Amino acid sequence: MTAFEGGNSGETRVTRRIAVISAGLSQPSSTRLLADRIAQATVRRLVELGVDATVDVVELRDTAQDVTNNMLTGFANHKLEAVIESVTSADGLIAVTPIFTTSYSGLFKSFIDVLDPQSLTDMPVLIAATGGSERHSLALDYAIRPLFSYLHASTVPTAVYAASSDWGTGADAATSSLPERIERAAGELAAQVRDSDRSSRVQDPFALPAGFSPIGAYGAQ
Amino acid sequence: MQFGIFTVGDLTTDPTNGSTPSEHERIKNILTIAQKVEEVGLDVFALGEHHNPPFVPSSPTTMLGYIAAKTDRIILSTSTTLITTNDPVKIAEDYAMLQNIADGRVDLMMGRGNTGPVYPWFGKDIREGIPLAIENYALLHRLWREDYVDWQGKFRTPLQGFQSTPRPLDGVPPFVWHGSIRSPEIAEQAAYYGDGFFANNIFWPKEHYMRLIGYYRERFEHYGHGTASQAIVGLGGQAFMRKNSQDAVNEFRPYFDEAPVYGHGPSLEEFTEQTPLTVGSPQQVIDRYAGMRDHFGDYQRQLFLMDHAGLPLKTVLEQLDILGAEVVPALRKEFATNRPANVPDGPTHAALVAARAAAASASSAPATSASVSSASASSASPEVSALSANEVRS
């Protein structure tokens, strides 16, 4: 940490780490494009809050085989393990998936499925999706938001959906523009990430459950 | 150091010719394989327990009792005994009986079982797997050590004045290993009792097990059973061998590709890099396994999975010939080299009896040696620590 210049004396400038998962399949992908826009906006909002942020982007396509092998064998190979670690130990997560057949893509869900179900507890999450048509935008709220609720993540209120047409549309009387939605969601995420201590936590993989006794409640004697 | 094999007892179609043995054939094949283990000079045969197809060994002590009669030397063990869904009273009786029949050549590896429906089929709930393993073993531990047991717990009906018969041979219960893939609770349990810890590492990368075994060793010392290096560790392994390594790869690949658990997943090359599976020449297997103690410390038992995925009996017996004639003798030499004197040997009934006698004479005389003070230092479970007084055993 470096001393904060100006402002309140004694305040230090803090650093946070954001993970981005992009489940787009094509290269280049509009899902990755949306993910990058959201990440840049979030970093900018954090800077305004006095927080420096680094960003780790995971293209799930690059781990597709490893995720499948993990599902079949029960273990993550070294490459996937490093990816999982970078995601689950971040201060905030930007999760972006294409909408396939009314929901998240299979690859996106497969990656979530190989995570430890406890590993995203209290993670600040911004959910976003891309699709060909505006008509699938509610998939974010009926499919993706419940997924992260189940995992006890802290999902920000604004989810960002980008249909193909959004890349060429401004705001009108009925809707905000894509940049406006990105900005609002990024502001919500930045506020949570600023207060997160997840990336500096020490994880004990052998922590026993509270009250655990090796002889059980009734005792060996 | 003890070497042996463990089988899950799967009934799998041979992918190279489409043939599937009958249950009867597979059961008889397992009995043949067990006898071969003794013939080729290995030390341990361990049998799985399953209650769903395609696995055949639902009644392990029946099969192990037969093997006991047909062998003279090998230790009969399990991989694993379901401490969750079996009644611990029946485990106490069945395995004390087997131990008496086999003149002490019996130990057990406790496991939880990970097949969801088996729990309700036996009236249990998989979500309580750990509490079941903890409580049931606490009762089993008492049933083998106390003549009359009054007991009340959560998972079975109470006992008043119950005596499990027959009593363990020579009054010394069978040695127990606790098997685990990932649960620190089970490592903690094994450490608390001073029992063995078997890390079934055949499907996962070694780094995970280095941490888990390290944790068990540390807790073993914490509970006063000896130093961390004296904890009793067992490891799984898997190998397929031919004189020329490419022949081994070519012959094993179709079985690997179709195998239960990992088939259709990672390639043979990826899997052999990430797990202990070694496919190649006997020397490659020797080199790989001789290096295990560099990762896990000096340990007590190495079991190999040799007979799964539809491999024909003839092939399995050939593999055991290679294992017994070439691999294990070389590994015995490797493991004996620079093995610290205070690292215990693999547990045997005779050693446990001797350890108990030594502990008894020590408790009736002033403490005079390190081993005595180590055994008596553990007030948490003095009886158990006496059983694992490692300096005495080695």
CSV table of C-alpha atoms in Angstrom, one decimal, chain A residues 30-194:
chain,number,residue,atom,x,y,z
A,30,SER,CA,-19.2,-9.6,-27.8
A,31,THR,CA,-19.4,-11.2,-24.3
A,32,ARG,CA,-15.7,-10.4,-23.8
A,33,LEU,CA,-16.3,-6.9,-25.2
A,34,LEU,CA,-19.0,-6.3,-22.6
A,35,ALA,CA,-16.9,-7.8,-19.9
A,36,ASP,CA,-14.0,-5.4,-20.7
A,37,ARG,CA,-16.3,-2.4,-20.8
A,38,ILE,CA,-17.7,-3.3,-17.4
A,39,ALA,CA,-14.3,-4.0,-15.9
A,40,GLN,CA,-12.9,-0.7,-17.1
A,41,ALA,CA,-15.9,1.2,-15.7
A,42,THR,CA,-15.5,-0.6,-12.4
A,43,VAL,CA,-11.8,0.2,-12.1
A,44,ARG,CA,-12.5,3.9,-12.9
A,45,ARG,CA,-15.2,4.1,-10.2
A,46,LEU,CA,-12.9,2.5,-7.7
A,47,VAL,CA,-10.2,5.0,-8.5
A,48,GLU,CA,-12.7,7.7,-7.8
A,49,LEU,CA,-13.3,6.0,-4.4
A,50,GLY,CA,-9.5,6.1,-3.7
A,51,VAL,CA,-9.0,2.4,-4.5
A,52,ASP,CA,-6.5,1.0,-7.0
A,53,ALA,CA,-7.7,-2.2,-8.7
A,54,THR,CA,-6.2,-4.9,-10.7
A,55,VAL,CA,-8.2,-7.1,-13.1
A,56,ASP,CA,-7.8,-10.8,-13.9
A,57,VAL,CA,-9.8,-11.9,-16.9
A,58,VAL,CA,-10.7,-15.5,-17.5
A,59,GLU,CA,-11.9,-16.6,-20.9
A,60,LEU,CA,-13.7,-19.8,-20.0
A,61,ARG,CA,-13.2,-21.1,-23.5
A,62,ASP,CA,-9.5,-21.5,-22.7
A,63,THR,CA,-10.4,-23.9,-19.8
A,64,ALA,CA,-13.4,-25.7,-21.5
A,65,GLN,CA,-11.6,-29.1,-21.7
A,66,ASP,CA,-10.2,-28.7,-18.1
A,67,VAL,CA,-13.7,-27.9,-16.8
A,68,THR,CA,-15.1,-31.0,-18.5
A,69,ASN,CA,-12.3,-33.2,-17.1
A,70,ASN,CA,-12.9,-31.8,-13.7
A,71,MET,CA,-16.5,-32.8,-13.9
A,72,LEU,CA,-15.5,-36.3,-14.9
A,73,THR,CA,-12.6,-37.0,-12.6
A,74,GLY,CA,-13.6,-34.8,-9.6
A,75,PHE,CA,-10.4,-32.8,-9.6
A,76,ALA,CA,-9.1,-29.6,-11.2
A,77,ASN,CA,-5.8,-29.9,-13.0
A,78,HIS,CA,-3.1,-27.4,-12.1
A,79,LYS,CA,-4.1,-24.9,-14.8
A,80,LEU,CA,-7.8,-24.9,-13.8
A,81,GLU,CA,-6.9,-24.8,-10.1
A,82,ALA,CA,-5.0,-21.6,-10.7
A,83,VAL,CA,-8.0,-20.1,-12.5
A,84,ILE,CA,-10.4,-21.1,-9.8
A,85,GLU,CA,-8.1,-19.6,-7.2
A,86,SER,CA,-7.9,-16.3,-9.0
A,87,VAL,CA,-11.7,-16.1,-9.2
A,88,THR,CA,-12.7,-17.3,-5.7
A,89,SER,CA,-10.0,-15.2,-3.9
A,90,ALA,CA,-10.9,-11.9,-5.7
A,91,ASP,CA,-12.6,-8.9,-4.0
A,92,GLY,CA,-15.2,-8.8,-6.7
A,93,LEU,CA,-16.4,-10.8,-9.7
A,94,ILE,CA,-17.8,-9.6,-13.0
A,95,ALA,CA,-19.6,-12.6,-14.5
A,96,VAL,CA,-20.6,-12.4,-18.2
A,97,THR,CA,-22.3,-15.1,-20.2
A,98,PRO,CA,-24.0,-15.3,-23.5
A,99,ILE,CA,-27.7,-16.3,-23.3
A,100,PHE,CA,-28.1,-19.6,-24.9
A,101,THR,CA,-31.6,-21.2,-25.1
A,102,THR,CA,-33.1,-18.8,-22.5
A,103,SER,CA,-30.3,-19.1,-19.9
A,104,TYR,CA,-26.6,-19.0,-19.1
A,105,SER,CA,-24.4,-21.0,-21.5
A,106,GLY,CA,-23.5,-24.6,-20.6
A,107,LEU,CA,-19.8,-23.7,-20.2
A,108,PHE,CA,-20.6,-20.9,-17.8
A,109,LYS,CA,-22.7,-23.2,-15.6
A,110,SER,CA,-20.1,-26.0,-15.8
A,111,PHE,CA,-17.5,-23.6,-14.5
A,112,ILE,CA,-19.7,-22.6,-11.7
A,113,ASP,CA,-20.5,-26.2,-11.0
A,114,VAL,CA,-16.8,-27.1,-10.4
A,115,LEU,CA,-16.4,-24.4,-7.8
A,116,ASP,CA,-16.7,-25.2,-4.2
A,117,PRO,CA,-20.2,-24.1,-3.3
A,118,GLN,CA,-18.9,-22.1,-0.4
A,119,SER,CA,-16.2,-20.4,-2.3
A,120,LEU,CA,-18.3,-17.4,-3.5
A,121,THR,CA,-19.9,-16.7,-0.2
A,122,ASP,CA,-20.2,-12.9,0.3
A,123,MET,CA,-18.4,-12.3,-3.1
A,124,PRO,CA,-19.6,-9.0,-4.6
A,125,VAL,CA,-20.8,-10.0,-8.1
A,126,LEU,CA,-21.9,-8.0,-11.1
A,127,ILE,CA,-23.9,-10.2,-13.6
A,128,ALA,CA,-24.1,-9.4,-17.2
A,129,ALA,CA,-25.1,-11.1,-20.4
A,130,THR,CA,-25.2,-10.8,-24.1
A,131,GLY,CA,-27.8,-12.0,-26.6
A,132,GLY,CA,-29.1,-11.6,-30.1
A,133,SER,CA,-32.4,-10.1,-29.0
A,134,GLU,CA,-33.6,-7.8,-26.2
A,135,ARG,CA,-36.3,-10.4,-25.5
A,136,HIS,CA,-33.9,-12.5,-23.4
A,137,SER,CA,-32.8,-9.8,-21.0
A,138,LEU,CA,-34.8,-11.1,-18.1
A,139,ALA,CA,-32.7,-14.3,-18.2
A,140,LEU,CA,-30.3,-12.3,-16.0
A,141,ASP,CA,-32.9,-12.1,-13.3
A,142,TYR,CA,-34.7,-15.4,-13.5
A,143,ALA,CA,-31.6,-17.6,-14.1
A,144,ILE,CA,-28.3,-16.0,-13.3
A,145,ARG,CA,-29.2,-13.9,-10.3
A,146,PRO,CA,-30.8,-17.0,-8.4
A,147,LEU,CA,-27.6,-19.0,-9.2
A,148,PHE,CA,-25.5,-16.5,-7.3
A,149,SER,CA,-28.1,-16.1,-4.6
A,150,TYR,CA,-27.8,-19.8,-4.0
A,151,LEU,CA,-24.1,-19.5,-3.7
A,152,HIS,CA,-24.6,-16.7,-1.1
A,153,ALA,CA,-22.8,-14.1,-3.3
A,154,SER,CA,-23.7,-10.5,-3.0
A,155,THR,CA,-25.1,-9.6,-6.4
A,156,VAL,CA,-25.4,-5.9,-7.2
A,157,PRO,CA,-29.0,-4.7,-8.1
A,158,THR,CA,-28.2,-3.6,-11.7
A,159,ALA,CA,-27.5,-6.4,-14.1
A,160,VAL,CA,-26.3,-5.5,-17.6
A,161,TYR,CA,-27.8,-7.0,-20.7
A,162,ALA,CA,-26.4,-6.2,-24.1
A,163,ALA,CA,-28.4,-7.3,-27.1
A,164,SER,CA,-26.7,-6.9,-30.5
A,165,SER,CA,-28.7,-3.8,-31.2
A,166,ASP,CA,-27.5,-2.2,-28.0
A,167,TRP,CA,-24.0,-1.7,-29.6
A,168,GLY,CA,-25.7,0.8,-32.0
A,169,THR,CA,-28.4,2.4,-29.9
A,170,GLY,CA,-28.5,5.4,-27.6
A,171,ALA,CA,-30.9,6.2,-24.8
A,172,ASP,CA,-34.5,7.0,-25.5
A,173,ALA,CA,-37.5,7.9,-23.5
A,174,ALA,CA,-38.1,4.2,-22.4
A,175,THR,CA,-34.6,2.9,-21.8
A,176,SER,CA,-31.2,3.9,-20.7
A,177,SER,CA,-28.3,3.3,-23.0
A,178,LEU,CA,-25.8,0.4,-22.6
A,179,PRO,CA,-23.0,2.8,-21.3
A,180,GLU,CA,-25.4,4.2,-18.7
A,181,ARG,CA,-26.3,0.7,-17.5
A,182,ILE,CA,-22.7,-0.3,-17.3
A,183,GLU,CA,-21.9,2.9,-15.4
A,184,ARG,CA,-24.7,2.3,-12.9
A,185,ALA,CA,-23.8,-1.3,-12.3
A,186,ALA,CA,-20.0,-0.5,-12.1
A,187,GLY,CA,-20.7,2.1,-9.4
A,188,GLU,CA,-22.7,-0.5,-7.4
A,189,LEU,CA,-20.0,-3.1,-7.7
A,190,ALA,CA,-17.2,-0.6,-6.9
A,191,ALA,CA,-18.8,0.4,-3.6
A,192,GLN,CA,-18.9,-3.2,-2.5
A,193,VAL,CA,-15.4,-4.1,-3.7
A,194,ARG,CA,-14.0,-1.1,-1.9
